[in-house]
XYZ file of N, CA, C and O in Angstrom:
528
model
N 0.852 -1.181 0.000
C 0.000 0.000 0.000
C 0.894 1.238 0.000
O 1.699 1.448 0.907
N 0.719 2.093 -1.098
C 1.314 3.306 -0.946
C 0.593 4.178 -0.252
O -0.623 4.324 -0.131
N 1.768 4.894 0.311
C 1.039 6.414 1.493
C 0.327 7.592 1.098
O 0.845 7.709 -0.013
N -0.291 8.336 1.157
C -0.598 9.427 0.395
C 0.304 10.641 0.168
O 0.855 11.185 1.125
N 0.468 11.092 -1.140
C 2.000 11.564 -1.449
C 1.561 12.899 -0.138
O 2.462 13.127 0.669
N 0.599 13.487 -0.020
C 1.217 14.634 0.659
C 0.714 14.236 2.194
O 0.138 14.925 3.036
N 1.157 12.853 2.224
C 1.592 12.411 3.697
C 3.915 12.168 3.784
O 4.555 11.405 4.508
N 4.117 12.560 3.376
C 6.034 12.158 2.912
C 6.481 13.550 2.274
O 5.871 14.618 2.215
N 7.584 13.234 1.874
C 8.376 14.288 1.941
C 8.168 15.233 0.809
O 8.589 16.389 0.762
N 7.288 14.450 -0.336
C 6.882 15.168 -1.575
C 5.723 16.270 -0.594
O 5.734 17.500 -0.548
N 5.221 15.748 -0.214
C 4.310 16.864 0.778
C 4.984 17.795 0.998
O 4.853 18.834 0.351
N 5.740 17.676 1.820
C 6.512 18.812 2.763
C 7.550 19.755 2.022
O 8.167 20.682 2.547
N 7.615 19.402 0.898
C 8.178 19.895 -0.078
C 7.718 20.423 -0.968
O 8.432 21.220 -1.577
N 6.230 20.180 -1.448
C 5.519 20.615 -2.274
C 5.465 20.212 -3.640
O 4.969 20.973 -4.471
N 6.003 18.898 -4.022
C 6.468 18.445 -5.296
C 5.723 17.804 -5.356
O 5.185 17.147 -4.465
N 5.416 17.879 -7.034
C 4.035 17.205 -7.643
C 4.650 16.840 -8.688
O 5.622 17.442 -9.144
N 4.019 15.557 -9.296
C 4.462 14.156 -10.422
C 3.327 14.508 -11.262
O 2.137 14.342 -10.992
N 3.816 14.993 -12.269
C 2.824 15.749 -13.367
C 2.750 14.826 -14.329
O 1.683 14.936 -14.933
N 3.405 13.990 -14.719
C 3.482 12.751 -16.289
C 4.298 11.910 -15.461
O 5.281 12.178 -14.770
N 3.767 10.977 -15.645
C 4.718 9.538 -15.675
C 4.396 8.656 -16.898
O 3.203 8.475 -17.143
N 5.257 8.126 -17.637
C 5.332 7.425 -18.822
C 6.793 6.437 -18.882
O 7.905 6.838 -18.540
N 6.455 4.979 -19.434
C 7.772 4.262 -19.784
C 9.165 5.087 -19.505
O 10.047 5.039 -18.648
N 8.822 6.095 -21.019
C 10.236 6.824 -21.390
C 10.660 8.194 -20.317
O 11.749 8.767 -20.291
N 9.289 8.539 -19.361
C 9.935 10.362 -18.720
C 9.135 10.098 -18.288
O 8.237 9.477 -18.857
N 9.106 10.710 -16.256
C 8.482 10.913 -15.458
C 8.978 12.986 -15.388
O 10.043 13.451 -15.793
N 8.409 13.379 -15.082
C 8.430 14.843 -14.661
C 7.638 15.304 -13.752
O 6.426 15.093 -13.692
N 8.417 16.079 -12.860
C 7.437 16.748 -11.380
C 8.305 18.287 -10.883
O 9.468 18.613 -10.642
N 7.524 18.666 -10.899
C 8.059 20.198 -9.931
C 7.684 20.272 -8.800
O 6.794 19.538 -8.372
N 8.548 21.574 -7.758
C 8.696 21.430 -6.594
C 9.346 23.465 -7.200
O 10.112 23.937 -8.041
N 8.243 24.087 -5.904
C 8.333 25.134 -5.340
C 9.740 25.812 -5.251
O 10.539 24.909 -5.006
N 10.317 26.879 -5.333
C 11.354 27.318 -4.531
C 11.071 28.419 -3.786
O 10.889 29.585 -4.138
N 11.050 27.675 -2.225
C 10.306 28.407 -1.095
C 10.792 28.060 0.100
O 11.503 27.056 0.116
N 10.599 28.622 1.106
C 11.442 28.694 2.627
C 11.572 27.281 3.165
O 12.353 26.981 4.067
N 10.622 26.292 2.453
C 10.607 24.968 2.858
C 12.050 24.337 2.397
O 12.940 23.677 2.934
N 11.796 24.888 1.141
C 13.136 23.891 -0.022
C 14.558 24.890 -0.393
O 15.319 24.799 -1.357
N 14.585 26.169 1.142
C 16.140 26.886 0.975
C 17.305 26.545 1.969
O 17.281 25.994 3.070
N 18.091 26.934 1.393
C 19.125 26.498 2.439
C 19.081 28.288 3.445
O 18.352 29.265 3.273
N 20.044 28.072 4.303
C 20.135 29.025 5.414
C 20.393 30.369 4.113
O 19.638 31.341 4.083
N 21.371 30.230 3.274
C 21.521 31.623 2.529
C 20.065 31.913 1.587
O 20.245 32.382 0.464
N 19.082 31.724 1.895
C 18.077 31.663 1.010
C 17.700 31.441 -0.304
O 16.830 32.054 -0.923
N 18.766 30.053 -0.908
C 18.931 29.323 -2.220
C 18.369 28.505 -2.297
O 17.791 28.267 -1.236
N 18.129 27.691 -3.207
C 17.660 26.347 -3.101
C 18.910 25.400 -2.686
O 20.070 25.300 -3.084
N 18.156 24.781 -1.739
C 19.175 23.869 -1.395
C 19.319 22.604 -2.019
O 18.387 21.938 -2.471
N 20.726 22.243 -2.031
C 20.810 21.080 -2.918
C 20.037 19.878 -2.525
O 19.655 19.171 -3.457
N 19.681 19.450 -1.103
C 19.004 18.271 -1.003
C 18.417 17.943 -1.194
O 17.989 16.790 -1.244
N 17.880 19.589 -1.562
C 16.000 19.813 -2.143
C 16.265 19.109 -3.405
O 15.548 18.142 -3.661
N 17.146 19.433 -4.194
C 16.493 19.530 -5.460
C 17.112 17.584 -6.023
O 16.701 16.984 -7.016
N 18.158 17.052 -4.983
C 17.941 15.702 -4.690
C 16.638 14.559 -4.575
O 16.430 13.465 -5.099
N 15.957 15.340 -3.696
C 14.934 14.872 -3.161
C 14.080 14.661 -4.251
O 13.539 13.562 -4.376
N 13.849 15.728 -5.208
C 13.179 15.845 -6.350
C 13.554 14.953 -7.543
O 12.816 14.261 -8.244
N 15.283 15.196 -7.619
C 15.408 13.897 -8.608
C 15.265 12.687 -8.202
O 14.585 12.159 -9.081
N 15.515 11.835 -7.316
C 15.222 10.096 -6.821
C 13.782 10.114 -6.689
O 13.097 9.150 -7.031
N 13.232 11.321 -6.140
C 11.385 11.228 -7.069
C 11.008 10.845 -8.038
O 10.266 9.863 -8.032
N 11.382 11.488 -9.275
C 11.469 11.016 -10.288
C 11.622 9.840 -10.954
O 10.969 9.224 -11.798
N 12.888 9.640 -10.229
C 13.721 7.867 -10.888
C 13.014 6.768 -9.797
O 12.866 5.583 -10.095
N 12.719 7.175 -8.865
C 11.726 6.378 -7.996
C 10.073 5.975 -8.421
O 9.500 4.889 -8.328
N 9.684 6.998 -8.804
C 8.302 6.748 -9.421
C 8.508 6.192 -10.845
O 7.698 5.429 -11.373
N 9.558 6.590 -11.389
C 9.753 6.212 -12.724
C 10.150 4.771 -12.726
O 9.879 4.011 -13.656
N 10.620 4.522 -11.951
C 11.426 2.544 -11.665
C 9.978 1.895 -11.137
O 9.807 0.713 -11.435
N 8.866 2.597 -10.339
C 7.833 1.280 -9.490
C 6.810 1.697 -10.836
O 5.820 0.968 -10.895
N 6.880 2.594 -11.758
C 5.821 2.452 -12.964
C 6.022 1.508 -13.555
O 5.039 0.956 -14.051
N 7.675 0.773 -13.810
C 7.606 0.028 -14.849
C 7.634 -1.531 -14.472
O 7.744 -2.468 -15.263
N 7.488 -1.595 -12.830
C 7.649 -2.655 -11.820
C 6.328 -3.304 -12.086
O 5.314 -2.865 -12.628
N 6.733 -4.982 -11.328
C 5.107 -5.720 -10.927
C 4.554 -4.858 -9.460
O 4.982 -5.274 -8.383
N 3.752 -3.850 -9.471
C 3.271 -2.899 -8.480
C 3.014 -4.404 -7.706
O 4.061 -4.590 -7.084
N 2.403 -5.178 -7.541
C 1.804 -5.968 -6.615
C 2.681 -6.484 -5.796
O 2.511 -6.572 -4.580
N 3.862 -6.928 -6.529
C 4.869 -8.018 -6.148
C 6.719 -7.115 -5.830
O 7.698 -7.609 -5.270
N 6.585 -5.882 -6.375
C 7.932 -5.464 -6.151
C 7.489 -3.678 -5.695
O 6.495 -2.953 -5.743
N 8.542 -3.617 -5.373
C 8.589 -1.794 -5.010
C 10.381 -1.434 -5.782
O 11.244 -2.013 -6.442
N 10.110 -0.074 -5.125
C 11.356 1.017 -6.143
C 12.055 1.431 -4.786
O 11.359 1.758 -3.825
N 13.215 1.418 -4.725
C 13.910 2.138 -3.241
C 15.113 2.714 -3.928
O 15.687 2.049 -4.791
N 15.514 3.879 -3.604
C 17.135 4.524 -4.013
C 17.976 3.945 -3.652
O 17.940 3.647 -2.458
N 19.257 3.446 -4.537
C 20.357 2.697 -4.286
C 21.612 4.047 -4.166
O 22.342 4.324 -3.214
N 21.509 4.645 -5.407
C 22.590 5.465 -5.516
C 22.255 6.586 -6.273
O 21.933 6.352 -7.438
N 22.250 7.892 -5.854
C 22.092 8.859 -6.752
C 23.093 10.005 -6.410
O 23.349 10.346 -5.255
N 23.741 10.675 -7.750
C 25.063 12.065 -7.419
C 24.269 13.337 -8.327
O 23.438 13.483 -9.224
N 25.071 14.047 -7.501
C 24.127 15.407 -8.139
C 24.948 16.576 -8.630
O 26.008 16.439 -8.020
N 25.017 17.316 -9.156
C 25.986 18.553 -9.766
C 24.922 19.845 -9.616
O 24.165 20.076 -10.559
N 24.896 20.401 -8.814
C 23.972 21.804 -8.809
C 24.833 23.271 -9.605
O 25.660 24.026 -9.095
N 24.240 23.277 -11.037
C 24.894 24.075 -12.038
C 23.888 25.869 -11.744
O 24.013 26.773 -12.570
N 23.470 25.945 -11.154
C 22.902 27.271 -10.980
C 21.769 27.491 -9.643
O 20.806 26.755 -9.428
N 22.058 28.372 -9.048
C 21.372 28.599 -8.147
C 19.462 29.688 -8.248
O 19.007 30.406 -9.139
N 19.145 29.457 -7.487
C 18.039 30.092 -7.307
C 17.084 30.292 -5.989
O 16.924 29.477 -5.081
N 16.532 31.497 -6.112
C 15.467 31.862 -4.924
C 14.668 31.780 -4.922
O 14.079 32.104 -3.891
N 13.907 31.278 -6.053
C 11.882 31.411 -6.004
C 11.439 31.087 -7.194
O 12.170 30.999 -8.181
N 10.181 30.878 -7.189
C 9.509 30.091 -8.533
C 9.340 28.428 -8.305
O 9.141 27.727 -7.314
N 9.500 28.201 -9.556
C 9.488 26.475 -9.648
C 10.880 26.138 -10.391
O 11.746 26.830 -10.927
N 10.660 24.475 -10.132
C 11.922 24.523 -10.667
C 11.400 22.415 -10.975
O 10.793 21.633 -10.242
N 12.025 22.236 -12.375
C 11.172 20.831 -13.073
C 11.899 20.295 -12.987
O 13.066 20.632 -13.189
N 11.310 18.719 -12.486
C 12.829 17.731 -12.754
C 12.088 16.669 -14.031
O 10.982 16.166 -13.832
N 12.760 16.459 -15.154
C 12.916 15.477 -16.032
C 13.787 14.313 -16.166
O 14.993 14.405 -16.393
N 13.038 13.019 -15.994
C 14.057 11.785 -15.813
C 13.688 11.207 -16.854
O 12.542 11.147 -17.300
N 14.901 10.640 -17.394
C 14.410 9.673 -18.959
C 15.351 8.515 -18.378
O 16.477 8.757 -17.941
N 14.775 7.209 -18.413
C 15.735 5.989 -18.063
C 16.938 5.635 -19.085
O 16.563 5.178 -20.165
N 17.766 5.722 -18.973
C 19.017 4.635 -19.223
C 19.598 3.521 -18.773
O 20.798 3.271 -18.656
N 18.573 2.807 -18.507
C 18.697 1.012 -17.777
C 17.973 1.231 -17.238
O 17.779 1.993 -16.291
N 16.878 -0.113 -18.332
C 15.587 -0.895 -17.515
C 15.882 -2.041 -17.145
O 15.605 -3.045 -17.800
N 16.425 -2.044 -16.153
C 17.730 -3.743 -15.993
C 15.688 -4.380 -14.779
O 14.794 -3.721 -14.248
N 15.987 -6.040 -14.955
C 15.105 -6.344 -13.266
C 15.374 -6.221 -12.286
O 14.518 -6.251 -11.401
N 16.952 -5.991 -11.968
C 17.091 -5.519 -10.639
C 17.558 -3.871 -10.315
O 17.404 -3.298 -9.236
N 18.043 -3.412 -11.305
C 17.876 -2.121 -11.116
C 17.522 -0.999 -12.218
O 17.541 -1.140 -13.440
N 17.350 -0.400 -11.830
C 17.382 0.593 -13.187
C 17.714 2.175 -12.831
O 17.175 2.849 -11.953
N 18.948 2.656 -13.930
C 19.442 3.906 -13.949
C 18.677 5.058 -14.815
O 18.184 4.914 -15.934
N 18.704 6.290 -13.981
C 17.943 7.396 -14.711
C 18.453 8.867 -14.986
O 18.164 9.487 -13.963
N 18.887 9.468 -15.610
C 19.363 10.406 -16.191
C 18.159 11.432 -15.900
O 17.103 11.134 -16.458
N 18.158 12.804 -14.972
C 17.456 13.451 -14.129
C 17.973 14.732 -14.520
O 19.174 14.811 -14.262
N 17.307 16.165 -15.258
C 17.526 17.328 -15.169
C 16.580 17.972 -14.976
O 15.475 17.849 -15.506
N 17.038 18.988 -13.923
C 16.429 19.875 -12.954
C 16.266 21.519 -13.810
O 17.363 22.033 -14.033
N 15.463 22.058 -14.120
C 15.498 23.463 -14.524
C 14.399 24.217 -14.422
O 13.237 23.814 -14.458
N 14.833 25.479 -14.277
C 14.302 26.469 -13.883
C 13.101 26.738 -14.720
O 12.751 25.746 -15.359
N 12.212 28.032 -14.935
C 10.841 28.458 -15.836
C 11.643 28.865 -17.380
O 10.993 29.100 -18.398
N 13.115 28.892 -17.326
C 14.052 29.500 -18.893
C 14.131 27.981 -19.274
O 14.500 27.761 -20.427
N 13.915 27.168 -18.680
C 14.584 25.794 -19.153
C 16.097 25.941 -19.081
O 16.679 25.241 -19.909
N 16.888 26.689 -18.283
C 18.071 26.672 -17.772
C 18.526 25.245 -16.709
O 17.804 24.450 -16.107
N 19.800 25.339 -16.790
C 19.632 23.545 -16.044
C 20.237 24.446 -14.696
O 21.021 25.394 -14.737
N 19.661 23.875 -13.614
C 19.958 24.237 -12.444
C 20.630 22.898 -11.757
O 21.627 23.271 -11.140
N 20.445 21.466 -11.639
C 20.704 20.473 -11.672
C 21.173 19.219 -12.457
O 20.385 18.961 -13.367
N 21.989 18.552 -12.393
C 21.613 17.530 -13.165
C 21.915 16.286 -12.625
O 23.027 16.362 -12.102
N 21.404 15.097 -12.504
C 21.850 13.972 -11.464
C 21.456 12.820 -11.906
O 20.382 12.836 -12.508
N 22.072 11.668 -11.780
C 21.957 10.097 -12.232
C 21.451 9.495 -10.917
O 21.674 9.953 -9.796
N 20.847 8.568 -11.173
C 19.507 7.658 -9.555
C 20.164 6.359 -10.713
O 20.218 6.208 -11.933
N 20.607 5.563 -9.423
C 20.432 4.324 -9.770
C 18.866 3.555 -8.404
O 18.829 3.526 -7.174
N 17.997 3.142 -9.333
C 17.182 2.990 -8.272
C 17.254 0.924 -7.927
O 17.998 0.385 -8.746
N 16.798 0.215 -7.206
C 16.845 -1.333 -7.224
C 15.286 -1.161 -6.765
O 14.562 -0.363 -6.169
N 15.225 -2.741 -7.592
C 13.717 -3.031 -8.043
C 13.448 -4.270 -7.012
O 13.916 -5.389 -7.220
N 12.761 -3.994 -6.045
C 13.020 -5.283 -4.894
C 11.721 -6.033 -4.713
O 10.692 -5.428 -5.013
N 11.629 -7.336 -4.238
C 10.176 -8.143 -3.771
C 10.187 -7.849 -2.751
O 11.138 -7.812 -1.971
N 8.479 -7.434 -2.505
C 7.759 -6.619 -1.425
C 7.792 -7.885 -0.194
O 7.385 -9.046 -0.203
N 8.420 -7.121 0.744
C 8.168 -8.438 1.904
C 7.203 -8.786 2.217
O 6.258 -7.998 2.204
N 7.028 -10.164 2.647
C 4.949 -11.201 2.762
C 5.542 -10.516 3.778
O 6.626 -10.082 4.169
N 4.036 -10.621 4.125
C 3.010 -10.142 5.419
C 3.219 -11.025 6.163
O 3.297 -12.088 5.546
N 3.385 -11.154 7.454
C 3.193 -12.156 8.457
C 2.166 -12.055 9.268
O 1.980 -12.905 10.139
């Protein structure tokens, strides 16, 4: 059973999953006092948080929903421009639909389509533990 997204951190963050498809999941997320760092930027974890969103929802779309789930294995990030406000989009297109894991190629940009981010999610595709 999944949680209700604005029960988790997409909540508290304000990030919303606008398309999900095979080839691209895409979602934005606010830039607001929730998602700044102390100098009033976006902070990088934020915009982390936003990409393994992506490659996370994008890995349990293409999963047996019944029988497996999506969890982050490994994801690195490069924050190429900063910002204070608005929105800001993350686009993931997969590069490995492997069964046990799958890698996703994730860019983050601003309302110019400027890249503010860019980051690789390796996500693993796991069987949901039975119930006891």
């Amino acid at each position: 059973m999944i949680k209700p997204l604005e029960e988790t951190i997409l909540g508290a963050l304000g990030i919303e999953v606008t398309e999900v498809s095979e080839d691209k999941v895409v979602a934005t997320m606010p830039v607001h006092a929730a998602t700044h760092q102390p100098f009033g930027l976006l902070h990088g974890g934020a915009s982390v948080v936003l990409a393994e969103t992506v490659a996370s929802m994008g890995t349990w779309n293409l999963v047996d929903q019944e029988n497996e789930v999506a969890v982050g294995l490994e994801i690195n990030a490069n924050h190429l421009r900063s910002k204070t406000d608005g929105i800001v989009t993350a686009i993931g297109t997969p590069l490995h639909k492997g069964r046990t894991t799958m890698v996703w190629d994730i860019k983050v940009v601003d309302e110019q389509e400027k890249l503010v981010c860019i980051s690789r999610c390796t996500v693993a595709v796991k069987k949901k533990p039975k119930a006891e």
